[in-house]
Short mmCIF file of C-alpha atoms in Angstrom, two decimals:
data_model
loop_
_atom_site.label_atom_id
_atom_site.label_comp_id
_atom_site.label_asym_id
_atom_site.label_seq_id
_atom_site.Cartn_x
_atom_site.Cartn_y
_atom_site.Cartn_z
CA GLY A 99 0.00 0.00 0.00
CA ASP A 100 0.87 3.68 -0.14
CA SER A 101 2.76 5.34 2.71
CA VAL A 102 4.35 8.70 3.47
CA THR A 103 7.04 9.26 6.08
CA GLN A 104 7.92 12.56 7.68
CA THR A 105 10.85 11.88 9.95
CA GLU A 106 10.64 15.03 12.07
CA GLY A 107 7.59 15.49 14.23
CA LEU A 108 8.78 18.83 15.53
CA VAL A 109 11.14 21.41 14.01
CA THR A 110 12.08 24.64 15.78
CA LEU A 111 13.97 27.37 13.93
CA THR A 112 15.06 30.93 14.38
CA GLU A 113 13.55 33.46 12.00
CA GLY A 114 15.69 33.97 8.90
CA LEU A 115 17.23 30.49 8.88
CA PRO A 116 16.52 28.03 6.05
CA VAL A 117 13.72 25.49 6.35
CA MET A 118 13.85 21.89 5.19
CA LEU A 119 11.11 19.42 6.06
CA ASN A 120 11.68 15.84 4.98
CA CYS A 121 9.21 13.67 3.10
CA THR A 122 9.74 10.21 1.62
CA TYR A 123 7.11 7.93 0.18
CA GLN A 124 6.27 4.45 -1.03
CA SER A 125 3.68 3.74 -3.68
CA THR A 126 2.83 0.88 -5.99
CA TYR A 127 1.67 3.34 -8.64
CA SER A 128 3.24 6.53 -9.98
CA PRO A 129 1.94 9.07 -7.45
CA PHE A 130 1.46 12.80 -7.19
CA LEU A 131 2.92 14.48 -4.10
CA PHE A 132 1.50 17.39 -2.14
CA TRP A 133 2.37 19.60 0.80
CA TYR A 134 -0.57 20.81 2.88
CA VAL A 135 -0.23 23.39 5.68
CA GLN A 136 -2.50 23.72 8.70
CA HIS A 137 -2.25 26.81 10.87
CA LEU A 138 -3.57 26.69 14.41
CA ASN A 139 -7.36 26.22 14.53
CA GLU A 140 -7.63 26.37 10.74
CA ALA A 141 -8.33 23.87 7.98
CA PRO A 142 -5.45 22.27 6.06
CA LYS A 143 -4.70 24.11 2.82
CA LEU A 144 -2.69 23.12 -0.22
CA LEU A 145 0.78 24.64 -0.28
CA LEU A 146 2.44 22.81 -3.19
CA LYS A 147 1.87 19.92 -5.53
CA SER A 148 4.21 18.04 -7.83
CA PHE A 149 3.99 18.54 -11.55
CA THR A 150 3.92 15.84 -14.20
CA ASP A 151 6.64 17.55 -16.21
CA ASN A 152 9.34 17.74 -13.53
CA LYS A 153 8.91 21.49 -12.97
CA ARG A 154 9.67 22.62 -9.44
CA PRO A 155 6.53 23.94 -7.72
CA GLU A 156 6.88 27.10 -5.66
CA HIS A 157 4.47 29.03 -3.43
CA GLN A 158 4.91 31.65 -0.71
CA GLY A 159 8.68 31.16 -0.88
CA PHE A 160 8.42 27.40 -0.38
CA HIS A 161 9.54 24.92 -3.00
CA ALA A 162 9.84 21.16 -3.32
CA THR A 163 11.42 18.86 -5.86
CA LEU A 164 10.10 15.41 -6.62
CA HIS A 165 12.98 12.92 -6.79
CA LYS A 166 11.62 9.62 -8.04
CA SER A 167 15.01 7.92 -7.65
CA SER A 168 14.98 8.52 -3.90
CA SER A 169 11.16 8.67 -3.50
CA SER A 170 11.41 12.07 -1.84
CA PHE A 171 9.57 15.41 -1.94
CA HIS A 172 11.32 17.56 0.68
CA LEU A 173 9.91 21.02 1.43
CA GLN A 174 12.37 23.93 1.49
CA LYS A 175 12.42 27.66 2.07
CA SER A 176 15.49 29.86 2.11
CA SER A 177 14.44 32.06 5.05
CA ALA A 178 11.87 31.17 7.71
CA GLN A 179 9.26 33.73 8.81
CA LEU A 180 7.29 33.83 12.03
CA SER A 181 4.09 33.32 10.03
CA ASP A 182 5.44 29.98 8.74
CA SER A 183 4.76 28.41 12.15
CA ALA A 184 2.21 25.68 11.40
CA LEU A 185 1.68 21.94 10.94
CA TYR A 186 2.93 20.69 7.57
CA TYR A 187 1.68 17.50 5.96
CA CYS A 188 3.24 15.70 3.05
CA ALA A 189 0.65 13.68 1.13
CA LEU A 190 0.51 11.26 -1.76
CA SER A 191 -2.26 10.63 -4.24
CA ALA A 192 -2.39 7.76 -6.69
CA LEU A 193 -5.14 6.15 -8.68
CA ASN A 194 -5.46 2.61 -7.38
CA ASN A 195 -7.33 0.48 -9.89
CA ASN A 196 -11.00 1.30 -9.47
CA ALA A 197 -10.68 2.61 -5.94
CA GLY A 198 -10.38 6.20 -7.01
CA ALA A 199 -7.81 8.68 -5.85
CA LYS A 200 -7.27 9.29 -2.16
CA LEU A 201 -4.77 11.31 -0.20
CA THR A 202 -2.42 9.38 2.07
CA PHE A 203 -0.87 11.72 4.62
CA GLY A 204 2.41 11.59 6.48
CA GLY A 205 2.41 12.05 10.24
CA GLY A 206 2.93 15.79 9.96
CA THR A 207 5.78 18.10 11.02
CA ARG A 208 5.08 20.95 13.39
CA LEU A 209 7.28 23.92 12.47
CA THR A 210 7.83 26.59 15.10
CA VAL A 211 9.71 29.74 14.07
CA ARG A 212 11.12 31.85 16.91
CA PRO A 213 12.14 35.52 16.73
CA GLU B 127 -18.83 32.76 -0.27
CA THR B 128 -17.57 29.54 -1.82
CA ALA B 129 -16.05 27.10 0.60
CA VAL B 130 -16.51 23.89 2.57
CA PHE B 131 -18.79 24.28 5.58
CA GLN B 132 -19.16 21.89 8.51
CA THR B 133 -21.62 21.76 11.40
CA PRO B 134 -21.38 21.56 14.32
CA ASN B 135 -17.98 22.99 15.26
CA TYR B 136 -17.88 20.95 18.48
CA HIS B 137 -19.85 18.08 19.90
CA VAL B 138 -19.57 16.44 23.31
CA THR B 139 -21.44 13.21 23.92
CA GLN B 140 -21.38 10.02 25.94
CA VAL B 141 -20.37 6.53 24.95
CA GLY B 142 -23.10 4.69 23.06
CA ASN B 143 -24.87 7.76 21.70
CA GLU B 144 -25.50 8.46 18.02
CA VAL B 145 -24.07 11.59 16.38
CA SER B 146 -24.34 13.15 12.93
CA PHE B 147 -22.07 15.67 11.30
CA ASN B 148 -22.95 17.75 8.28
CA CYS B 149 -20.78 18.94 5.42
CA LYS B 150 -21.71 21.20 2.52
CA GLN B 151 -19.51 22.59 -0.24
CA THR B 152 -20.42 25.52 -2.47
CA LEU B 153 -17.44 25.10 -4.79
CA GLY B 154 -19.35 23.14 -7.41
CA HIS B 155 -17.10 20.12 -6.87
CA ASP B 156 -18.00 16.55 -7.77
CA THR B 157 -16.00 14.72 -5.11
CA MET B 158 -16.20 14.89 -1.31
CA TYR B 159 -14.24 13.21 1.48
CA TRP B 160 -14.28 12.54 5.21
CA TYR B 161 -10.99 12.43 7.12
CA LYS B 162 -10.27 11.73 10.78
CA GLN B 163 -7.56 13.76 12.56
CA ASP B 164 -6.71 12.17 15.88
CA SER B 165 -5.13 13.65 19.00
CA LYS B 166 -1.63 13.07 17.57
CA LYS B 167 -2.66 14.99 14.45
CA LEU B 168 -2.57 11.88 12.27
CA LEU B 169 -4.84 12.50 9.28
CA LYS B 170 -6.53 9.51 7.63
CA ILE B 171 -9.08 9.14 4.85
CA MET B 172 -12.33 7.47 5.84
CA PHE B 173 -14.61 7.80 2.81
CA SER B 174 -14.86 9.55 -0.52
CA TYR B 175 -17.85 10.10 -2.79
CA ASN B 176 -17.99 11.14 -6.42
CA ASN B 177 -21.35 12.45 -7.64
CA LYS B 178 -23.12 10.78 -4.70
CA GLN B 179 -21.40 7.43 -5.36
CA LEU B 180 -19.08 5.89 -2.79
CA ILE B 181 -15.64 5.39 -4.37
CA VAL B 182 -13.31 4.97 -1.41
CA ASN B 183 -14.23 3.20 1.79
CA GLU B 184 -11.28 2.67 4.08
CA THR B 185 -11.29 0.16 6.87
CA VAL B 186 -13.43 1.98 9.40
CA PRO B 187 -15.75 0.44 12.00
CA ARG B 188 -19.28 -0.33 10.83
CA ARG B 189 -20.74 2.22 13.21
CA PHE B 190 -19.52 4.93 10.80
CA SER B 191 -21.77 5.56 7.81
CA PRO B 192 -21.55 8.36 5.24
CA GLN B 193 -24.67 9.78 3.63
CA SER B 194 -24.85 11.84 0.46
CA SER B 195 -28.09 13.44 -0.74
CA ASP B 196 -26.44 15.29 -3.62
CA LYS B 197 -22.93 16.05 -4.75
CA ALA B 198 -22.75 19.18 -2.58
CA HIS B 199 -23.54 17.41 0.70
CA LEU B 200 -21.78 14.60 2.53
CA ASN B 201 -22.83 13.80 6.07
CA LEU B 202 -21.29 11.38 8.55
CA ARG B 203 -23.23 9.37 11.09
CA ILE B 204 -21.69 7.46 13.97
CA LYS B 205 -24.19 4.99 15.36
CA SER B 206 -22.80 4.21 18.79
CA VAL B 207 -19.79 6.30 19.67
CA GLU B 208 -16.80 4.93 21.55
CA PRO B 209 -13.99 6.80 23.36
CA GLU B 210 -11.53 6.22 20.49
CA ASP B 211 -13.86 8.17 18.20
CA SER B 212 -12.79 11.38 19.92
CA ALA B 213 -11.08 13.34 17.14
CA VAL B 214 -11.53 16.14 14.65
CA TYR B 215 -13.51 15.07 11.59
CA LEU B 216 -12.54 16.99 8.47
CA CYS B 217 -14.64 17.20 5.35
CA ALA B 218 -13.00 18.03 2.02
CA SER B 219 -13.94 18.37 -1.64
CA SER B 220 -12.19 18.38 -5.00
CA SER B 221 -13.35 19.17 -8.51
CA ASP B 222 -12.94 15.54 -9.57
CA TRP B 223 -11.57 12.30 -8.17
CA GLY B 224 -8.34 12.20 -10.15
CA ALA B 225 -5.02 11.97 -8.38
CA LEU B 226 -3.86 15.50 -9.18
CA TYR B 227 -6.88 17.46 -7.95
CA GLU B 228 -6.42 19.81 -4.99
CA GLN B 229 -8.59 19.07 -2.00
CA TYR B 230 -10.30 21.90 -0.11
CA PHE B 231 -10.92 21.27 3.57
CA GLY B 232 -13.59 22.47 5.92
CA PRO B 233 -12.80 23.74 9.45
CA GLY B 234 -13.62 20.41 11.06
CA THR B 235 -15.96 19.07 13.74
CA ARG B 236 -14.31 18.26 17.05
CA LEU B 237 -15.95 15.26 18.72
CA THR B 238 -15.34 14.48 22.39
CA VAL B 239 -16.68 11.20 23.73
CA LEU B 240 -16.94 11.02 27.53
#
């Protein structure tokens, strides 16, 4: 079955330092990868999704590159901001026969950015 | 306003009771989902519907049953709640059920079972 692993449950950074949140996956089928962000007491929202043509998605200063050879989709940002403090989920979506597409989420990484 | 709406925001009940949660989306989407987010923030798919048809049904206890009257509404009923059902239930929708479609989430319903 499909699975997503986020190795860090909690990441604490000082404002201005680079951000890297790890995501690796396993899937029987060729999947699409996503990063969703959930701020405190809010709904999860899409941050990034992988492209089919190997372009690097970027949004709000965040970017991620899908590496099929290492089954990874790490999230990066060059300079953390206080407003980046949130829960980040890496997720995978693949069409499984007739079961339809579904999102399989990693365990989430809570990012805290300090002044 | 176009979004995913959920009611109630919170619900506290006792073991063995029946509860129902409502979800409505005004985005014109064809596909809707229910997810469970537990106390450790693990987020897992429970069900998904496309145009009122069930297309994904994960291994969830039989006491959970989704209900869809039209493609804009997807409700969740729990027949006899148990303590492990305490969680946030998130409803989501997407324009179609393909793998690449972005999912839009509602604010969630927090269930506490005493």
